[in-house]
mmCIF file of N, CA and C in Angstrom:
data_model
loop_
_atom_site.group_PDB
_atom_site.id
_atom_site.type_symbol
_atom_site.label_atom_id
_atom_site.label_comp_id
_atom_site.label_asym_id
_atom_site.label_seq_id
_atom_site.Cartn_x
_atom_site.Cartn_y
_atom_site.Cartn_z
ATOM 1 N N UNK A 1 134.412 59.864 -56.588
ATOM 2 C CA UNK A 1 134.159 61.118 -55.878
ATOM 3 C C UNK A 1 133.460 62.068 -56.844
ATOM 4 N N UNK A 2 132.380 62.671 -56.382
ATOM 5 C CA UNK A 2 131.603 63.595 -57.209
ATOM 6 C C UNK A 2 131.471 64.942 -56.511
ATOM 7 N N UNK A 3 130.896 65.896 -57.232
ATOM 8 C CA UNK A 3 130.611 67.209 -56.649
ATOM 9 C C UNK A 3 129.306 67.072 -55.867
ATOM 10 N N UNK A 4 129.375 67.297 -54.560
ATOM 11 C CA UNK A 4 128.181 67.172 -53.716
ATOM 12 C C UNK A 4 127.360 68.459 -53.708
ATOM 13 N N UNK A 5 128.046 69.594 -53.645
ATOM 14 C CA UNK A 5 127.319 70.865 -53.636
ATOM 15 C C UNK A 5 128.227 71.982 -54.113
ATOM 16 N N UNK A 6 127.611 73.010 -54.659
ATOM 17 C CA UNK A 6 128.333 74.204 -55.101
ATOM 18 C C UNK A 6 128.222 75.239 -53.992
ATOM 19 N N UNK A 7 129.357 75.658 -53.466
ATOM 20 C CA UNK A 7 129.375 76.647 -52.405
ATOM 21 C C UNK A 7 129.231 78.050 -52.996
ATOM 22 N N UNK A 8 130.022 78.342 -54.037
ATOM 23 C CA UNK A 8 129.940 79.664 -54.663
ATOM 24 C C UNK A 8 130.545 79.643 -56.062
ATOM 25 N N UNK A 9 130.099 80.585 -56.869
ATOM 26 C CA UNK A 9 130.689 80.879 -58.179
ATOM 27 C C UNK A 9 130.886 82.387 -58.188
ATOM 28 N N UNK A 10 132.120 82.825 -58.408
ATOM 29 C CA UNK A 10 132.432 84.259 -58.336
ATOM 30 C C UNK A 10 133.156 84.712 -59.598
ATOM 31 N N UNK A 11 132.918 85.960 -59.978
ATOM 32 C CA UNK A 11 133.563 86.579 -61.135
ATOM 33 C C UNK A 11 134.560 87.632 -60.673
ATOM 34 N N UNK A 12 135.569 87.894 -61.504
ATOM 35 C CA UNK A 12 136.522 88.956 -61.176
ATOM 36 C C UNK A 12 135.864 90.323 -61.349
ATOM 37 N N UNK A 13 136.477 91.355 -60.792
ATOM 38 C CA UNK A 13 135.882 92.693 -60.773
ATOM 39 C C UNK A 13 135.696 93.265 -62.180
ATOM 40 N N UNK A 14 136.591 92.970 -63.121
ATOM 41 C CA UNK A 14 136.452 93.482 -64.487
ATOM 42 C C UNK A 14 135.184 92.934 -65.151
ATOM 43 N N UNK A 15 134.923 91.643 -64.962
ATOM 44 C CA UNK A 15 133.710 91.043 -65.542
ATOM 45 C C UNK A 15 132.456 91.637 -64.903
ATOM 46 N N UNK A 16 132.470 91.816 -63.597
ATOM 47 C CA UNK A 16 131.322 92.401 -62.910
ATOM 48 C C UNK A 16 131.066 93.826 -63.392
ATOM 49 N N UNK A 17 132.139 94.606 -63.551
ATOM 50 C CA UNK A 17 132.001 95.992 -64.002
ATOM 51 C C UNK A 17 131.439 96.067 -65.425
ATOM 52 N N UNK A 18 131.699 95.034 -66.237
ATOM 53 C CA UNK A 18 131.205 95.001 -67.621
ATOM 54 C C UNK A 18 129.760 94.510 -67.701
ATOM 55 N N UNK A 19 129.187 94.114 -66.560
ATOM 56 C CA UNK A 19 127.798 93.678 -66.545
ATOM 57 C C UNK A 19 127.590 92.179 -66.648
ATOM 58 N N UNK A 20 128.664 91.408 -66.506
ATOM 59 C CA UNK A 20 128.519 89.950 -66.527
ATOM 60 C C UNK A 20 127.927 89.505 -65.195
ATOM 61 N N UNK A 21 126.947 88.619 -65.269
ATOM 62 C CA UNK A 21 126.252 88.140 -64.070
ATOM 63 C C UNK A 21 126.216 86.618 -64.076
ATOM 64 N N UNK A 22 126.158 86.050 -62.895
ATOM 65 C CA UNK A 22 125.976 84.603 -62.736
ATOM 66 C C UNK A 22 124.484 84.343 -62.687
ATOM 67 N N UNK A 23 124.039 83.348 -63.438
ATOM 68 C CA UNK A 23 122.618 83.037 -63.499
ATOM 69 C C UNK A 23 122.025 82.718 -62.137
ATOM 70 N N UNK A 24 120.738 83.007 -62.006
ATOM 71 C CA UNK A 24 120.010 82.667 -60.782
ATOM 72 C C UNK A 24 118.866 81.741 -61.176
ATOM 73 N N UNK A 25 118.068 81.347 -60.205
ATOM 74 C CA UNK A 25 116.999 80.377 -60.451
ATOM 75 C C UNK A 25 116.210 80.750 -61.691
ATOM 76 N N UNK A 26 115.918 79.860 -62.567
ATOM 77 C CA UNK A 26 116.191 78.423 -62.523
ATOM 78 C C UNK A 26 117.564 78.041 -63.066
ATOM 79 N N UNK A 27 118.416 79.017 -63.335
ATOM 80 C CA UNK A 27 119.741 78.728 -63.883
ATOM 81 C C UNK A 27 120.853 78.990 -62.872
ATOM 82 N N UNK A 28 120.567 78.729 -61.624
ATOM 83 C CA UNK A 28 121.560 78.912 -60.568
ATOM 84 C C UNK A 28 122.625 77.824 -60.673
ATOM 85 N N UNK A 29 123.847 78.093 -60.181
ATOM 86 C CA UNK A 29 124.891 77.068 -60.206
ATOM 87 C C UNK A 29 124.410 75.781 -59.527
ATOM 88 N N UNK A 30 124.816 74.640 -60.101
ATOM 89 C CA UNK A 30 124.373 73.346 -59.579
ATOM 90 C C UNK A 30 125.451 72.293 -59.781
ATOM 91 N N UNK A 31 125.400 71.265 -58.953
ATOM 92 C CA UNK A 31 126.286 70.108 -59.082
ATOM 93 C C UNK A 31 125.611 69.063 -59.956
ATOM 94 N N UNK A 32 126.428 68.401 -60.802
ATOM 95 C CA UNK A 32 125.908 67.339 -61.663
ATOM 96 C C UNK A 32 127.007 66.301 -61.853
ATOM 97 N N UNK A 33 127.021 65.304 -61.002
ATOM 98 C CA UNK A 33 128.073 64.280 -61.082
ATOM 99 C C UNK A 33 129.424 64.879 -60.749
ATOM 100 N N UNK A 34 130.335 64.855 -61.722
ATOM 101 C CA UNK A 34 131.664 65.438 -61.497
ATOM 102 C C UNK A 34 131.766 66.855 -62.064
ATOM 103 N N UNK A 35 130.631 67.425 -62.447
ATOM 104 C CA UNK A 35 130.616 68.756 -63.055
ATOM 105 C C UNK A 35 129.921 69.785 -62.167
ATOM 106 N N UNK A 36 130.327 71.030 -62.363
ATOM 107 C CA UNK A 36 129.599 72.173 -61.813
ATOM 108 C C UNK A 36 129.019 72.901 -63.014
ATOM 109 N N UNK A 37 127.713 73.099 -63.023
ATOM 110 C CA UNK A 37 127.033 73.758 -64.135
ATOM 111 C C UNK A 37 126.613 75.152 -63.690
ATOM 112 N N UNK A 38 126.936 76.149 -64.514
ATOM 113 C CA UNK A 38 126.493 77.512 -64.223
ATOM 114 C C UNK A 38 126.301 78.258 -65.538
ATOM 115 N N UNK A 39 125.442 79.250 -65.515
ATOM 116 C CA UNK A 39 125.144 80.083 -66.671
ATOM 117 C C UNK A 39 125.647 81.480 -66.405
ATOM 118 N N UNK A 40 126.236 82.090 -67.419
ATOM 119 C CA UNK A 40 126.614 83.495 -67.332
ATOM 120 C C UNK A 40 125.714 84.283 -68.270
ATOM 121 N N UNK A 41 125.428 85.510 -67.900
ATOM 122 C CA UNK A 41 124.635 86.388 -68.758
ATOM 123 C C UNK A 41 125.198 87.794 -68.633
ATOM 124 N N UNK A 42 124.863 88.620 -69.593
ATOM 125 C CA UNK A 42 125.296 90.012 -69.573
ATOM 126 C C UNK A 42 124.058 90.875 -69.354
ATOM 127 N N UNK A 43 124.159 91.833 -68.445
ATOM 128 C CA UNK A 43 123.046 92.732 -68.150
ATOM 129 C C UNK A 43 122.560 93.372 -69.446
ATOM 130 N N UNK A 44 121.258 93.509 -69.573
ATOM 131 C CA UNK A 44 120.640 94.008 -70.801
ATOM 132 C C UNK A 44 121.263 95.329 -71.264
ATOM 133 N N UNK A 45 121.493 96.242 -70.367
ATOM 134 C CA UNK A 45 122.045 97.544 -70.730
ATOM 135 C C UNK A 45 123.492 97.516 -71.186
ATOM 136 N N UNK A 46 124.183 96.413 -70.960
ATOM 137 C CA UNK A 46 125.604 96.293 -71.312
ATOM 138 C C UNK A 46 125.860 95.393 -72.515
ATOM 139 N N UNK A 47 124.831 94.754 -73.037
ATOM 140 C CA UNK A 47 125.026 93.755 -74.085
ATOM 141 C C UNK A 47 125.661 94.301 -75.358
ATOM 142 N N UNK A 48 125.481 95.571 -75.664
ATOM 143 C CA UNK A 48 126.077 96.152 -76.858
ATOM 144 C C UNK A 48 127.425 96.810 -76.619
ATOM 145 N N UNK A 49 127.975 96.667 -75.422
ATOM 146 C CA UNK A 49 129.240 97.327 -75.079
ATOM 147 C C UNK A 49 130.376 96.850 -75.978
ATOM 148 N N UNK A 50 131.270 97.773 -76.316
ATOM 149 C CA UNK A 50 132.389 97.484 -77.213
ATOM 150 C C UNK A 50 133.276 96.357 -76.706
ATOM 151 N N UNK A 51 133.399 96.226 -75.398
ATOM 152 C CA UNK A 51 134.279 95.189 -74.840
ATOM 153 C C UNK A 51 133.860 93.786 -75.292
ATOM 154 N N UNK A 52 132.581 93.593 -75.583
ATOM 155 C CA UNK A 52 132.109 92.267 -75.988
ATOM 156 C C UNK A 52 132.285 92.005 -77.484
ATOM 157 N N UNK A 53 132.682 93.027 -78.245
ATOM 158 C CA UNK A 53 132.966 92.834 -79.667
ATOM 159 C C UNK A 53 134.251 92.036 -79.835
ATOM 160 N N UNK A 54 135.285 92.422 -79.113
ATOM 161 C CA UNK A 54 136.563 91.709 -79.171
ATOM 162 C C UNK A 54 136.611 90.564 -78.173
ATOM 163 N N UNK A 55 135.837 90.671 -77.132
ATOM 164 C CA UNK A 55 135.777 89.621 -76.120
ATOM 165 C C UNK A 55 136.372 90.052 -74.797
ATOM 166 N N UNK A 56 135.757 89.616 -73.743
ATOM 167 C CA UNK A 56 136.209 89.886 -72.375
ATOM 168 C C UNK A 56 136.609 88.565 -71.738
ATOM 169 N N UNK A 57 137.818 88.494 -71.228
ATOM 170 C CA UNK A 57 138.257 87.293 -70.517
ATOM 171 C C UNK A 57 137.825 87.421 -69.057
ATOM 172 N N UNK A 58 136.836 86.655 -68.683
ATOM 173 C CA UNK A 58 136.319 86.683 -67.320
ATOM 174 C C UNK A 58 136.950 85.558 -66.508
ATOM 175 N N UNK A 59 137.451 85.895 -65.331
ATOM 176 C CA UNK A 59 137.984 84.875 -64.420
ATOM 177 C C UNK A 59 136.841 84.407 -63.519
ATOM 178 N N UNK A 60 136.588 83.118 -63.543
ATOM 179 C CA UNK A 60 135.500 82.525 -62.766
ATOM 180 C C UNK A 60 136.119 81.598 -61.718
ATOM 181 N N UNK A 61 135.749 81.801 -60.461
ATOM 182 C CA UNK A 61 136.235 80.952 -59.374
ATOM 183 C C UNK A 61 135.054 80.186 -58.796
ATOM 184 N N UNK A 62 135.191 78.856 -58.799
ATOM 185 C CA UNK A 62 134.132 77.972 -58.308
ATOM 186 C C UNK A 62 134.629 77.281 -57.042
ATOM 187 N N UNK A 63 133.836 77.350 -55.990
ATOM 188 C CA UNK A 63 134.128 76.651 -54.742
ATOM 189 C C UNK A 63 133.040 75.598 -54.552
ATOM 190 N N UNK A 64 133.459 74.353 -54.265
ATOM 191 C CA UNK A 64 132.488 73.271 -54.149
ATOM 192 C C UNK A 64 132.958 72.230 -53.137
ATOM 193 N N UNK A 65 132.021 71.411 -52.660
ATOM 194 C CA UNK A 65 132.349 70.303 -51.774
ATOM 195 C C UNK A 65 132.182 69.000 -52.551
ATOM 196 N N UNK A 66 132.922 67.984 -52.100
ATOM 197 C CA UNK A 66 132.872 66.691 -52.780
ATOM 198 C C UNK A 66 132.135 65.662 -51.928
ATOM 199 N N UNK A 67 131.875 64.523 -52.542
ATOM 200 C CA UNK A 67 131.181 63.436 -51.854
ATOM 201 C C UNK A 67 132.126 62.551 -51.046
ATOM 202 N N UNK A 68 133.410 62.898 -50.995
ATOM 203 C CA UNK A 68 134.381 62.096 -50.238
ATOM 204 C C UNK A 68 133.998 62.064 -48.764
ATOM 205 N N UNK A 69 134.509 61.084 -48.064
ATOM 206 C CA UNK A 69 134.259 60.996 -46.631
ATOM 207 C C UNK A 69 135.598 61.020 -45.906
ATOM 208 N N UNK A 70 135.922 62.076 -45.211
ATOM 209 C CA UNK A 70 135.139 63.291 -45.009
ATOM 210 C C UNK A 70 135.117 64.146 -46.288
ATOM 211 N N UNK A 71 134.102 64.965 -46.404
ATOM 212 C CA UNK A 71 133.941 65.829 -47.574
ATOM 213 C C UNK A 71 135.111 66.798 -47.689
ATOM 214 N N UNK A 72 135.481 67.095 -48.915
ATOM 215 C CA UNK A 72 136.541 68.073 -49.155
ATOM 216 C C UNK A 72 135.922 69.309 -49.806
ATOM 217 N N UNK A 73 136.451 70.466 -49.455
ATOM 218 C CA UNK A 73 136.051 71.704 -50.110
ATOM 219 C C UNK A 73 137.194 72.109 -51.028
ATOM 220 N N UNK A 74 136.882 72.254 -52.321
ATOM 221 C CA UNK A 74 137.889 72.583 -53.319
ATOM 222 C C UNK A 74 137.515 73.872 -54.019
ATOM 223 N N UNK A 75 138.525 74.525 -54.592
ATOM 224 C CA UNK A 75 138.298 75.757 -55.333
ATOM 225 C C UNK A 75 139.088 75.694 -56.629
ATOM 226 N N UNK A 76 138.436 76.034 -57.726
ATOM 227 C CA UNK A 76 139.068 76.024 -59.042
ATOM 228 C C UNK A 76 138.763 77.345 -59.743
ATOM 229 N N UNK A 77 139.757 77.867 -60.469
ATOM 230 C CA UNK A 77 139.587 79.108 -61.216
ATOM 231 C C UNK A 77 139.904 78.868 -62.676
ATOM 232 N N UNK A 78 139.086 79.443 -63.549
ATOM 233 C CA UNK A 78 139.304 79.323 -64.984
ATOM 234 C C UNK A 78 138.961 80.635 -65.676
ATOM 235 N N UNK A 79 139.376 80.730 -66.932
ATOM 236 C CA UNK A 79 139.102 81.909 -67.745
ATOM 237 C C UNK A 79 138.079 81.535 -68.805
ATOM 238 N N UNK A 80 137.056 82.375 -68.946
ATOM 239 C CA UNK A 80 136.020 82.168 -69.969
ATOM 240 C C UNK A 80 135.992 83.425 -70.840
ATOM 241 N N UNK A 81 136.056 83.227 -72.159
ATOM 242 C CA UNK A 81 135.971 84.350 -73.090
ATOM 243 C C UNK A 81 134.495 84.622 -73.398
ATOM 244 N N UNK A 82 134.080 85.854 -73.151
ATOM 245 C CA UNK A 82 132.700 86.259 -73.395
ATOM 246 C C UNK A 82 132.716 87.294 -74.500
ATOM 247 N N UNK A 83 132.007 86.999 -75.605
ATOM 248 C CA UNK A 83 131.937 87.965 -76.700
ATOM 249 C C UNK A 83 130.613 87.875 -77.418
ATOM 250 N N UNK A 84 130.298 88.949 -78.112
ATOM 251 C CA UNK A 84 129.055 89.035 -78.866
ATOM 252 C C UNK A 84 129.115 88.091 -80.064
ATOM 253 N N UNK A 85 128.026 87.400 -80.363
ATOM 254 C CA UNK A 85 127.984 86.530 -81.538
ATOM 255 C C UNK A 85 127.622 87.320 -82.762
#
């Protein structure tokens, strides 16, 4: 069973308020075998914000369908630490 399509990738309100964005074309979320690939970026005007010095824990929720027959729609949530290098 593989990931057939990505329905959505969503961020929590704290990450959105800090300027974290989900990549768009050509870096839009995509299915790749058993993986969901997505890029996060920080809005240019927010990249120097103090919150990224210590790191911001962003909650990312991914909703996707599988190749099972019948297809299943699943949702997974994880935490990603975003900080300035």
